[in-house]
mmCIF file of C-alpha atoms and ligand atoms in Angstrom:
data_model
loop_
_atom_site.group_PDB
_atom_site.id
_atom_site.type_symbol
_atom_site.label_atom_id
_atom_site.label_comp_id
_atom_site.label_asym_id
_atom_site.label_seq_id
_atom_site.Cartn_x
_atom_site.Cartn_y
_atom_site.Cartn_z
ATOM 1 C CA MET A 435 -9.572 -22.227 -9.719
ATOM 2 C CA ASN A 436 -7.971 -20.946 -6.540
ATOM 3 C CA TRP A 437 -6.986 -17.322 -5.976
ATOM 4 C CA LEU A 438 -3.322 -18.015 -6.624
ATOM 5 C CA MET A 439 -4.098 -19.281 -10.116
ATOM 6 C CA ALA A 440 -6.586 -16.452 -10.687
ATOM 7 C CA HIS A 441 -3.842 -13.940 -9.851
ATOM 8 C CA ARG A 442 -1.314 -15.645 -12.102
ATOM 9 C CA THR A 443 -3.583 -15.591 -15.143
ATOM 10 C CA ALA A 444 -4.871 -12.105 -14.311
ATOM 11 C CA SER A 445 -1.415 -10.556 -13.975
ATOM 12 C CA ILE A 446 -0.486 -11.774 -17.456
ATOM 13 C CA ALA A 447 -3.801 -10.753 -19.008
ATOM 14 C CA ALA A 448 -3.612 -7.297 -17.408
ATOM 15 C CA ALA A 449 -0.057 -6.707 -18.651
ATOM 16 C CA ASN A 450 -1.065 -7.832 -22.148
ATOM 17 C CA LEU A 451 -4.064 -5.508 -22.264
ATOM 18 C CA ARG A 452 -2.061 -2.531 -20.987
ATOM 19 C CA ARG A 453 0.482 -3.174 -23.710
ATOM 20 C CA ARG A 454 -2.188 -3.522 -26.378
ATOM 21 C CA LEU A 455 -3.922 -0.317 -25.303
ATOM 22 C CA GLY A 456 -0.675 1.598 -24.844
ATOM 23 C CA VAL A 457 -1.304 2.205 -21.139
ATOM 24 C CA SER A 458 1.939 2.953 -19.273
ATOM 25 C CA GLU A 459 2.882 0.847 -16.252
ATOM 26 C CA ASP A 460 4.791 3.709 -14.695
ATOM 27 C CA SER A 461 2.062 6.189 -13.965
ATOM 28 C CA TYR A 462 -1.478 6.402 -12.654
ATOM 29 C CA ILE A 463 -3.691 4.102 -14.690
ATOM 30 C CA ASP A 464 -6.396 6.054 -16.471
ATOM 31 C CA VAL A 465 -9.052 3.356 -16.526
ATOM 32 C CA PHE A 466 -11.448 5.559 -18.475
ATOM 33 C CA ALA A 467 -8.915 6.031 -21.261
ATOM 34 C CA ALA A 468 -8.540 2.237 -21.295
ATOM 35 C CA LEU A 469 -12.318 1.839 -21.547
ATOM 36 C CA ARG A 470 -12.398 4.193 -24.509
ATOM 37 C CA ARG A 471 -9.781 2.147 -26.305
ATOM 38 C CA CYS A 472 -10.843 -1.382 -25.463
ATOM 39 C CA GLY A 473 -13.850 -1.649 -27.717
ATOM 40 C CA LEU A 474 -16.670 -1.967 -25.223
ATOM 41 C CA ALA A 475 -19.776 0.156 -24.960
ATOM 42 C CA VAL A 476 -19.775 1.861 -21.577
ATOM 43 C CA MET A 477 -22.696 3.440 -19.819
ATOM 44 C CA GLY A 478 -23.222 4.953 -16.412
ATOM 45 C CA GLN A 479 -26.456 4.765 -14.501
ATOM 46 C CA ASN A 480 -27.624 5.001 -10.958
ATOM 47 C CA MET A 481 -28.165 1.363 -10.109
ATOM 48 C CA PRO A 482 -29.105 0.682 -6.502
ATOM 49 C CA ASN A 483 -27.450 -2.497 -5.207
ATOM 50 C CA LEU A 484 -25.255 -2.915 -8.271
ATOM 51 C CA PHE A 485 -21.627 -1.964 -8.750
ATOM 52 C CA GLY A 486 -21.510 -2.798 -12.412
ATOM 53 C CA VAL A 487 -22.713 -5.093 -15.125
ATOM 54 C CA TYR A 488 -20.830 -6.767 -17.941
ATOM 55 C CA LEU A 489 -22.749 -7.969 -20.980
ATOM 56 C CA PRO A 490 -20.741 -9.944 -23.534
ATOM 57 C CA ALA A 491 -21.287 -9.294 -27.208
ATOM 58 C CA GLY A 492 -24.062 -11.343 -28.760
ATOM 59 C CA SER A 493 -25.448 -11.629 -32.251
ATOM 60 C CA GLY A 494 -25.837 -8.099 -33.578
ATOM 61 C CA ARG A 495 -25.008 -6.584 -30.186
ATOM 62 C CA HIS A 496 -21.882 -4.912 -28.869
ATOM 63 C CA GLY A 497 -20.323 -6.064 -25.649
ATOM 64 C CA GLY A 498 -20.855 -3.506 -22.940
ATOM 65 C CA ILE A 499 -20.358 -2.350 -19.403
ATOM 66 C CA PHE A 500 -22.773 -0.530 -17.136
ATOM 67 C CA LEU A 501 -21.290 1.236 -14.152
ATOM 68 C CA ASN A 502 -23.146 2.508 -11.122
ATOM 69 C CA ALA A 503 -22.607 6.242 -11.500
ATOM 70 C CA ALA A 504 -23.348 6.850 -7.819
ATOM 71 C CA MET A 505 -20.113 5.176 -6.682
ATOM 72 C CA GLY A 506 -16.997 7.026 -5.584
ATOM 73 C CA GLU A 507 -13.988 7.285 -7.875
ATOM 74 C CA ALA A 508 -11.946 4.406 -6.393
ATOM 75 C CA THR A 509 -14.898 1.982 -6.488
ATOM 76 C CA LEU A 510 -15.833 3.111 -9.973
ATOM 77 C CA ARG A 511 -12.286 2.543 -11.201
ATOM 78 C CA HIS A 512 -12.112 -0.888 -9.607
ATOM 79 C CA THR A 513 -15.499 -1.953 -10.965
ATOM 80 C CA ALA A 514 -14.619 -0.731 -14.463
ATOM 81 C CA ALA A 515 -11.378 -2.735 -14.401
ATOM 82 C CA HIS A 516 -13.248 -5.778 -13.034
ATOM 83 C CA GLU A 517 -15.697 -5.647 -15.949
ATOM 84 C CA ILE A 518 -12.847 -5.160 -18.464
ATOM 85 C CA GLY A 519 -11.396 -8.326 -16.928
ATOM 86 C CA HIS A 520 -14.557 -10.274 -17.759
ATOM 87 C CA ALA A 521 -14.319 -9.031 -21.337
ATOM 88 C CA GLU A 522 -10.637 -9.924 -21.615
ATOM 89 C CA PHE A 523 -11.213 -13.451 -20.358
ATOM 90 C CA GLY A 524 -14.267 -13.878 -22.596
ATOM 91 C CA HIS A 525 -16.526 -14.535 -19.627
ATOM 92 C CA GLU A 526 -20.255 -14.806 -19.468
ATOM 93 C CA ARG A 527 -22.323 -11.927 -18.213
ATOM 94 C CA CYS A 528 -21.476 -10.583 -14.771
ATOM 95 C CA LEU A 529 -23.832 -8.795 -12.459
ATOM 96 C CA ALA A 530 -21.595 -7.270 -9.841
ATOM 97 C CA ASP A 531 -23.530 -7.322 -7.890
ATOM 98 C CA GLU A 532 -26.871 -7.899 -6.425
ATOM 99 C CA PRO A 533 -27.218 -8.297 -2.671
ATOM 100 C CA ASP A 534 -27.529 -12.071 -2.899
ATOM 101 C CA SER A 535 -24.690 -12.435 -5.389
ATOM 102 C CA PHE A 536 -21.201 -13.776 -4.831
ATOM 103 C CA LEU A 537 -20.126 -10.613 -3.018
ATOM 104 C CA GLY A 538 -21.813 -11.879 0.116
ATOM 105 C CA MET A 539 -19.835 -15.130 -0.011
ATOM 106 C CA PRO A 540 -16.426 -15.757 1.553
ATOM 107 C CA ARG A 541 -13.809 -14.865 -1.075
ATOM 108 C CA ASP A 542 -12.611 -18.438 -1.527
ATOM 109 C CA LYS A 543 -16.150 -19.501 -2.477
ATOM 110 C CA TRP A 544 -16.466 -16.980 -5.307
ATOM 111 C CA PRO A 545 -17.188 -18.342 -8.779
ATOM 112 C CA GLU A 546 -14.090 -18.884 -10.904
ATOM 113 C CA GLN A 547 -14.877 -16.047 -13.302
ATOM 114 C CA GLU A 548 -15.355 -13.581 -10.464
ATOM 115 C CA LYS A 549 -12.013 -14.475 -8.918
ATOM 116 C CA GLN A 550 -10.337 -13.901 -12.275
ATOM 117 C CA ALA A 551 -12.073 -10.578 -12.938
ATOM 118 C CA GLU A 552 -11.377 -9.355 -9.413
ATOM 119 C CA ALA A 553 -7.703 -10.301 -9.654
ATOM 120 C CA PHE A 554 -7.537 -8.673 -13.087
ATOM 121 C CA ALA A 555 -8.834 -5.378 -11.672
ATOM 122 C CA ALA A 556 -6.059 -5.282 -9.082
ATOM 123 C CA TRP A 557 -3.274 -6.146 -11.534
ATOM 124 C CA PHE A 558 -4.575 -3.796 -14.207
ATOM 125 C CA LEU A 559 -4.860 -0.772 -11.903
ATOM 126 C CA MET A 560 -1.805 -1.483 -9.745
ATOM 127 C CA PRO A 561 1.043 -2.837 -11.903
ATOM 128 C CA ILE A 562 4.082 -3.677 -9.840
ATOM 129 C CA ARG A 563 6.258 -0.992 -11.454
ATOM 130 C CA LEU A 564 3.724 1.670 -10.550
ATOM 131 C CA VAL A 565 3.424 0.381 -6.986
ATOM 132 C CA LYS A 566 7.216 0.400 -6.551
ATOM 133 C CA ALA A 567 7.622 3.851 -8.101
ATOM 134 C CA THR A 568 4.887 5.222 -5.840
ATOM 135 C CA LEU A 569 6.414 3.668 -2.727
ATOM 136 C CA THR A 570 9.739 5.279 -3.647
ATOM 137 C CA ARG A 571 7.995 8.647 -3.828
ATOM 138 C CA LEU A 572 6.661 7.966 -0.356
ATOM 139 C CA GLY A 573 10.208 7.268 0.842
ATOM 140 C CA LEU A 574 9.521 3.554 1.323
ATOM 141 C CA ASP A 575 10.654 0.225 -0.072
ATOM 142 C CA ILE A 576 7.689 -1.594 1.470
ATOM 143 C CA PRO A 577 4.802 -0.213 3.551
ATOM 144 C CA ARG A 578 5.719 0.009 7.240
ATOM 145 C CA GLU A 579 2.316 0.842 8.670
ATOM 146 C CA ALA A 580 -1.329 1.140 7.725
ATOM 147 C CA ALA A 581 -0.927 4.875 7.063
ATOM 148 C CA ASP A 582 1.566 4.042 4.288
ATOM 149 C CA VAL A 583 -1.024 1.829 2.599
ATOM 150 C CA TYR A 584 -3.558 4.635 2.876
ATOM 151 C CA GLN A 585 -1.222 7.126 1.171
ATOM 152 C CA LEU A 586 -0.352 4.592 -1.504
ATOM 153 C CA SER A 587 -4.058 3.991 -2.186
ATOM 154 C CA LEU A 588 -4.606 7.724 -2.787
ATOM 155 C CA HIS A 589 -1.762 7.929 -5.288
ATOM 156 C CA LEU A 590 -2.937 4.778 -7.092
ATOM 157 C CA GLY A 591 -6.607 5.763 -7.137
ATOM 158 C CA ALA A 592 -7.516 2.585 -5.257
ATOM 159 C CA SER A 593 -9.488 1.889 -2.111
ATOM 160 C CA TYR A 594 -7.521 1.312 1.095
ATOM 161 C CA LEU A 595 -8.557 -2.342 1.289
ATOM 162 C CA GLY A 596 -8.033 -2.887 -2.441
ATOM 163 C CA ALA A 597 -4.476 -1.559 -2.198
ATOM 164 C CA LEU A 598 -3.791 -3.586 0.958
ATOM 165 C CA ARG A 599 -5.031 -6.814 -0.618
ATOM 166 C CA HIS A 600 -2.840 -6.235 -3.660
ATOM 167 C CA LEU A 601 0.239 -5.506 -1.537
ATOM 168 C CA LYS A 602 -0.307 -8.877 0.093
ATOM 169 C CA HIS A 603 -0.357 -10.544 -3.333
ATOM 170 C CA LEU A 604 2.794 -8.668 -4.301
ATOM 171 C CA ARG A 605 4.353 -10.050 -1.084
ATOM 172 C CA MET A 606 5.118 -6.556 0.112
ATOM 173 C CA VAL A 607 3.001 -7.060 3.242
ATOM 174 C CA GLN A 608 2.946 -10.311 5.227
ATOM 175 C CA PRO A 609 -0.509 -11.957 5.320
ATOM 176 C CA GLN A 610 -0.881 -11.719 9.102
ATOM 177 C CA VAL A 611 0.228 -8.069 9.064
ATOM 178 C CA ALA A 612 -2.251 -7.336 6.271
ATOM 179 C CA ASP A 613 -5.033 -8.963 8.300
ATOM 180 C CA GLY A 614 -4.244 -6.603 11.163
ATOM 181 C CA TRP A 615 -4.114 -3.525 8.937
ATOM 182 C CA ALA A 616 -7.386 -4.547 7.282
ATOM 183 C CA LYS A 617 -9.079 -3.879 10.631
ATOM 184 C CA VAL A 618 -7.769 -0.302 10.742
ATOM 185 C CA GLN A 619 -10.467 2.171 9.774
ATOM 186 C CA PRO A 620 -9.192 4.659 7.167
ATOM 187 C CA GLY A 621 -11.248 7.254 9.065
ATOM 188 C CA ARG A 622 -8.956 6.864 12.070
ATOM 189 C CA LEU A 623 -5.919 7.339 9.843
ATOM 190 C CA ARG A 624 -7.453 10.504 8.402
ATOM 191 C CA THR A 625 -8.213 11.855 11.865
ATOM 192 C CA ARG A 626 -4.679 11.204 13.085
ATOM 193 C CA LEU A 627 -3.109 12.666 9.986
ATOM 194 C CA SER A 628 -5.308 15.733 9.664
ATOM 195 C CA GLY A 629 -5.305 16.517 13.383
ATOM 196 C CA GLN A 630 -9.047 17.109 13.049
ATOM 197 C CA ARG A 631 -11.403 15.035 15.182
ATOM 198 C CA VAL A 632 -14.489 16.765 13.859
ATOM 199 C CA GLN A 633 -15.169 17.452 10.214
ATOM 200 C CA THR A 634 -12.270 15.246 9.249
ATOM 201 C CA PRO A 635 -11.613 15.681 5.524
ATOM 202 C CA PRO A 636 -12.778 12.699 3.426
ATOM 203 C CA ARG A 637 -9.251 12.160 2.090
ATOM 204 C CA VAL A 638 -5.936 13.411 3.466
ATOM 205 C CA TRP A 639 -2.686 13.521 1.469
ATOM 206 C CA ASP A 640 0.623 13.538 3.340
ATOM 207 C CA LEU A 641 3.117 15.227 1.023
ATOM 208 C CA THR A 642 6.829 15.823 1.464
ATOM 209 C CA ALA A 643 9.951 16.753 -0.489
ATOM 210 C CA LEU A 644 9.861 13.259 -2.020
ATOM 211 C CA THR A 645 6.381 13.679 -3.454
ATOM 212 C CA GLU A 646 7.344 16.945 -5.140
ATOM 213 C CA GLY A 647 6.744 16.697 -8.874
ATOM 214 C CA SER A 648 4.030 14.032 -8.470
ATOM 215 C CA ARG A 649 0.783 14.013 -10.403
ATOM 216 C CA LEU A 650 -1.980 13.705 -7.850
ATOM 217 C CA PRO A 651 -5.465 12.386 -8.664
ATOM 218 C CA VAL A 652 -7.172 14.775 -6.269
ATOM 219 C CA GLU A 653 -10.888 15.117 -5.620
ATOM 220 C CA GLN A 654 -13.111 17.819 -4.261
ATOM 221 C CA GLY A 655 -12.923 17.715 -0.466
ATOM 222 C CA ASP A 656 -9.297 16.531 -0.300
ATOM 223 C CA ARG A 657 -6.861 17.928 2.260
ATOM 224 C CA LEU A 658 -3.247 18.321 1.144
ATOM 225 C CA ILE A 659 -0.676 18.468 3.924
ATOM 226 C CA VAL A 660 2.637 19.765 2.572
ATOM 227 C CA ARG A 661 5.527 19.157 4.966
ATOM 228 C CA ALA A 662 8.172 21.550 3.700
ATOM 229 C CA PRO A 663 10.084 23.292 6.495
ATOM 230 C CA TRP A 664 12.486 24.864 3.989
ATOM 231 C CA LEU A 665 9.629 27.102 2.855
ATOM 232 C CA GLY A 666 9.734 28.842 6.243
ATOM 233 C CA SER A 667 6.979 31.013 7.693
ATOM 234 C CA ASP A 668 4.179 32.545 5.656
ATOM 235 C CA PRO A 669 4.618 30.562 2.448
ATOM 236 C CA GLU A 670 2.661 31.650 -0.593
ATOM 237 C CA PHE A 671 1.136 29.591 -3.345
ATOM 238 C CA ILE A 672 -0.107 29.605 -6.902
ATOM 239 C CA GLY A 673 -2.769 27.077 -7.857
ATOM 240 C CA PRO A 674 -6.198 26.613 -9.378
ATOM 241 C CA ASP A 675 -9.192 28.505 -7.967
ATOM 242 C CA ALA A 676 -10.516 25.366 -6.307
ATOM 243 C CA VAL A 677 -7.488 25.120 -3.999
ATOM 244 C CA HIS A 678 -7.300 27.132 -0.787
ATOM 245 C CA MET A 679 -4.502 27.411 1.744
ATOM 246 C CA LEU A 680 -5.535 27.013 5.377
ATOM 247 C CA ALA A 681 -4.807 30.153 7.366
ATOM 248 C CA ALA A 682 -4.310 28.020 10.479
ATOM 249 C CA PRO A 683 -2.969 24.560 9.598
ATOM 250 C CA TYR A 684 -4.042 21.660 11.829
ATOM 251 C CA ALA A 685 -1.276 19.142 11.187
ATOM 252 C CA VAL A 686 1.883 21.138 10.507
ATOM 253 C CA ALA A 687 3.427 23.555 12.987
ATOM 254 C CA PRO A 688 4.104 27.163 11.918
ATOM 255 C CA GLY A 689 7.137 27.282 9.644
ATOM 256 C CA GLU A 690 6.938 23.541 8.930
ATOM 257 C CA GLY A 691 4.826 23.634 5.783
ATOM 258 C CA ALA A 692 1.321 24.427 4.619
ATOM 259 C CA GLU A 693 -2.088 22.831 4.221
ATOM 260 C CA PHE A 694 -4.583 23.094 1.417
ATOM 261 C CA ASP A 695 -8.194 22.127 0.823
ATOM 262 C CA VAL A 696 -9.560 21.252 -2.577
ATOM 263 C CA THR A 697 -12.927 22.982 -2.286
ATOM 264 C CA GLY A 698 -14.170 22.569 -5.834
ATOM 265 C CA VAL A 699 -13.687 20.793 -9.085
ATOM 266 C CA ILE A 700 -10.385 21.082 -10.921
ATOM 267 C CA ASP A 701 -11.305 21.255 -14.591
ATOM 268 C CA THR A 702 -7.893 21.023 -16.198
ATOM 269 C CA GLU A 703 -4.527 19.679 -15.145
ATOM 270 C CA SER A 704 -3.004 22.402 -12.939
ATOM 271 C CA GLN A 705 0.130 23.130 -10.994
ATOM 272 C CA LEU A 706 0.111 23.791 -7.287
ATOM 273 C CA THR A 707 3.295 25.620 -6.408
ATOM 274 C CA VAL A 708 4.153 26.685 -2.877
ATOM 275 C CA THR A 709 6.947 29.206 -2.445
ATOM 276 C CA SER A 710 8.791 30.640 0.518
ATOM 277 C CA PHE A 711 7.959 34.225 1.422
ATOM 278 C CA ASP A 712 11.163 35.450 -0.277
ATOM 279 C CA ARG A 713 10.327 33.326 -3.361
ATOM 280 C CA ARG A 714 13.701 31.581 -3.217
ATOM 281 C CA GLN A 715 12.365 28.125 -2.340
ATOM 282 C CA ALA A 716 9.542 26.275 -3.995
ATOM 283 C CA TRP A 717 7.606 23.009 -3.904
ATOM 284 C CA SER A 718 5.281 21.940 -6.668
ATOM 285 C CA VAL A 719 2.925 19.137 -7.736
ATOM 286 C CA THR A 720 0.535 18.605 -10.630
ATOM 287 C CA LEU A 721 -3.129 18.272 -9.752
ATOM 288 C CA MET A 722 -5.038 16.037 -12.129
ATOM 289 C CA PRO A 723 -8.497 17.193 -13.162
ATOM 290 C CA THR A 724 -11.396 15.753 -11.207
ATOM 291 C CA PRO A 725 -14.503 14.627 -13.061
ATOM 292 C CA ASP A 726 -17.141 16.904 -11.517
ATOM 293 C CA ASP A 727 -19.408 14.030 -10.600
ATOM 294 C CA HIS A 728 -16.803 11.253 -10.233
ATOM 295 C CA ARG A 729 -18.111 9.627 -13.352
ATOM 296 C CA GLY A 730 -15.193 10.035 -15.705
ATOM 297 C CA LEU A 731 -16.053 8.799 -19.166
ATOM 298 C CA ILE A 732 -19.663 8.181 -18.319
ATOM 299 C CA ALA A 733 -20.223 11.837 -17.504
ATOM 300 C CA ALA A 734 -20.118 12.435 -21.247
ATOM 301 C CA PRO A 735 -23.519 13.722 -22.322
ATOM 302 C CA SER A 736 -24.072 11.009 -24.867
ATOM 303 C CA MET A 737 -23.442 7.328 -24.357
ATOM 304 C CA GLN A 738 -20.215 6.333 -26.002
ATOM 305 C CA VAL A 739 -20.736 3.270 -28.124
ATOM 306 C CA LEU A 740 -17.471 1.875 -29.326
ATOM 307 C CA VAL A 741 -16.656 -1.161 -31.378
ATOM 308 C CA GLY A 742 -17.725 -4.372 -29.701
ATOM 309 C CA PRO A 743 -15.336 -7.308 -29.437
ATOM 310 C CA ALA A 744 -17.587 -9.648 -31.444
ATOM 311 C CA SER A 745 -18.226 -7.210 -34.273
ATOM 312 C CA GLY A 746 -15.418 -8.637 -36.356
ATOM 313 C CA VAL A 747 -13.239 -5.576 -35.921
ATOM 314 C CA ARG A 748 -9.903 -6.415 -34.366
ATOM 315 C CA ARG A 749 -9.127 -4.462 -31.290
HETATM 316 ZN ZN1 ZN B 934 -17.871 -9.829 -12.026
#
């Protein structure tokens, strides 16, 4: 099976599963909610050299997924969706992946099942309607530069390269352009955007009037640049305790907006509202809660064993 065929089958399978699980195609895909509903046992562990493991159901045994709990949120989300893909296609066990596994091979040499699962992850997490809606919020029809892909990846909860690869499949970025952007280090984009050469924040959001009203999957350590000149000088804000306004912004000039750091964990969905000094103008977004250890579902104190696909119970 070539990648084109893998993507065709994966896009259909991903849309079917989203429909079956009641996962909307219009907003950020909560992969952990999908895991809860899809009938697989899920467990998180620190697993050096492994992203994740999929074990199909056997006699008297639930199907299950192990995720490496030490991974960052975007990698964890992608790996979880990859393993769900194996389950959806009824694949054999996947170890994704030991150092000598398929991950070291050129992508066109990957085993058939791995191509399918990998394509499934992209289509499940980045449905075309969500990608288009997010681009619109960024003021774009298609990405114009690497920085656009970076911003899109933050909103989608994907890695920079994962988002870029998917945009190529969606034909929103030409292959040769994508190859060039793939060489751009996200760190350089963050430095340019944040205006900070040293102690560059690990993730930098570029927010404008268009992104007002968005739900942002923020993480501890994020920098939020709010470009909102209509708020004037000395804007004020209301937000969760974990969010702090920079007294001296790096990227926006005085009177052009404000900057915020997410310095802690956001426990519950919260509003961040920035207002002009006279309180007549406002800008607001919703900050989604961050799992305190990036582990989502698997941070639950007890392992969640759900109904396995081969147990006879229909999902
Ligand atoms: Zn796999």
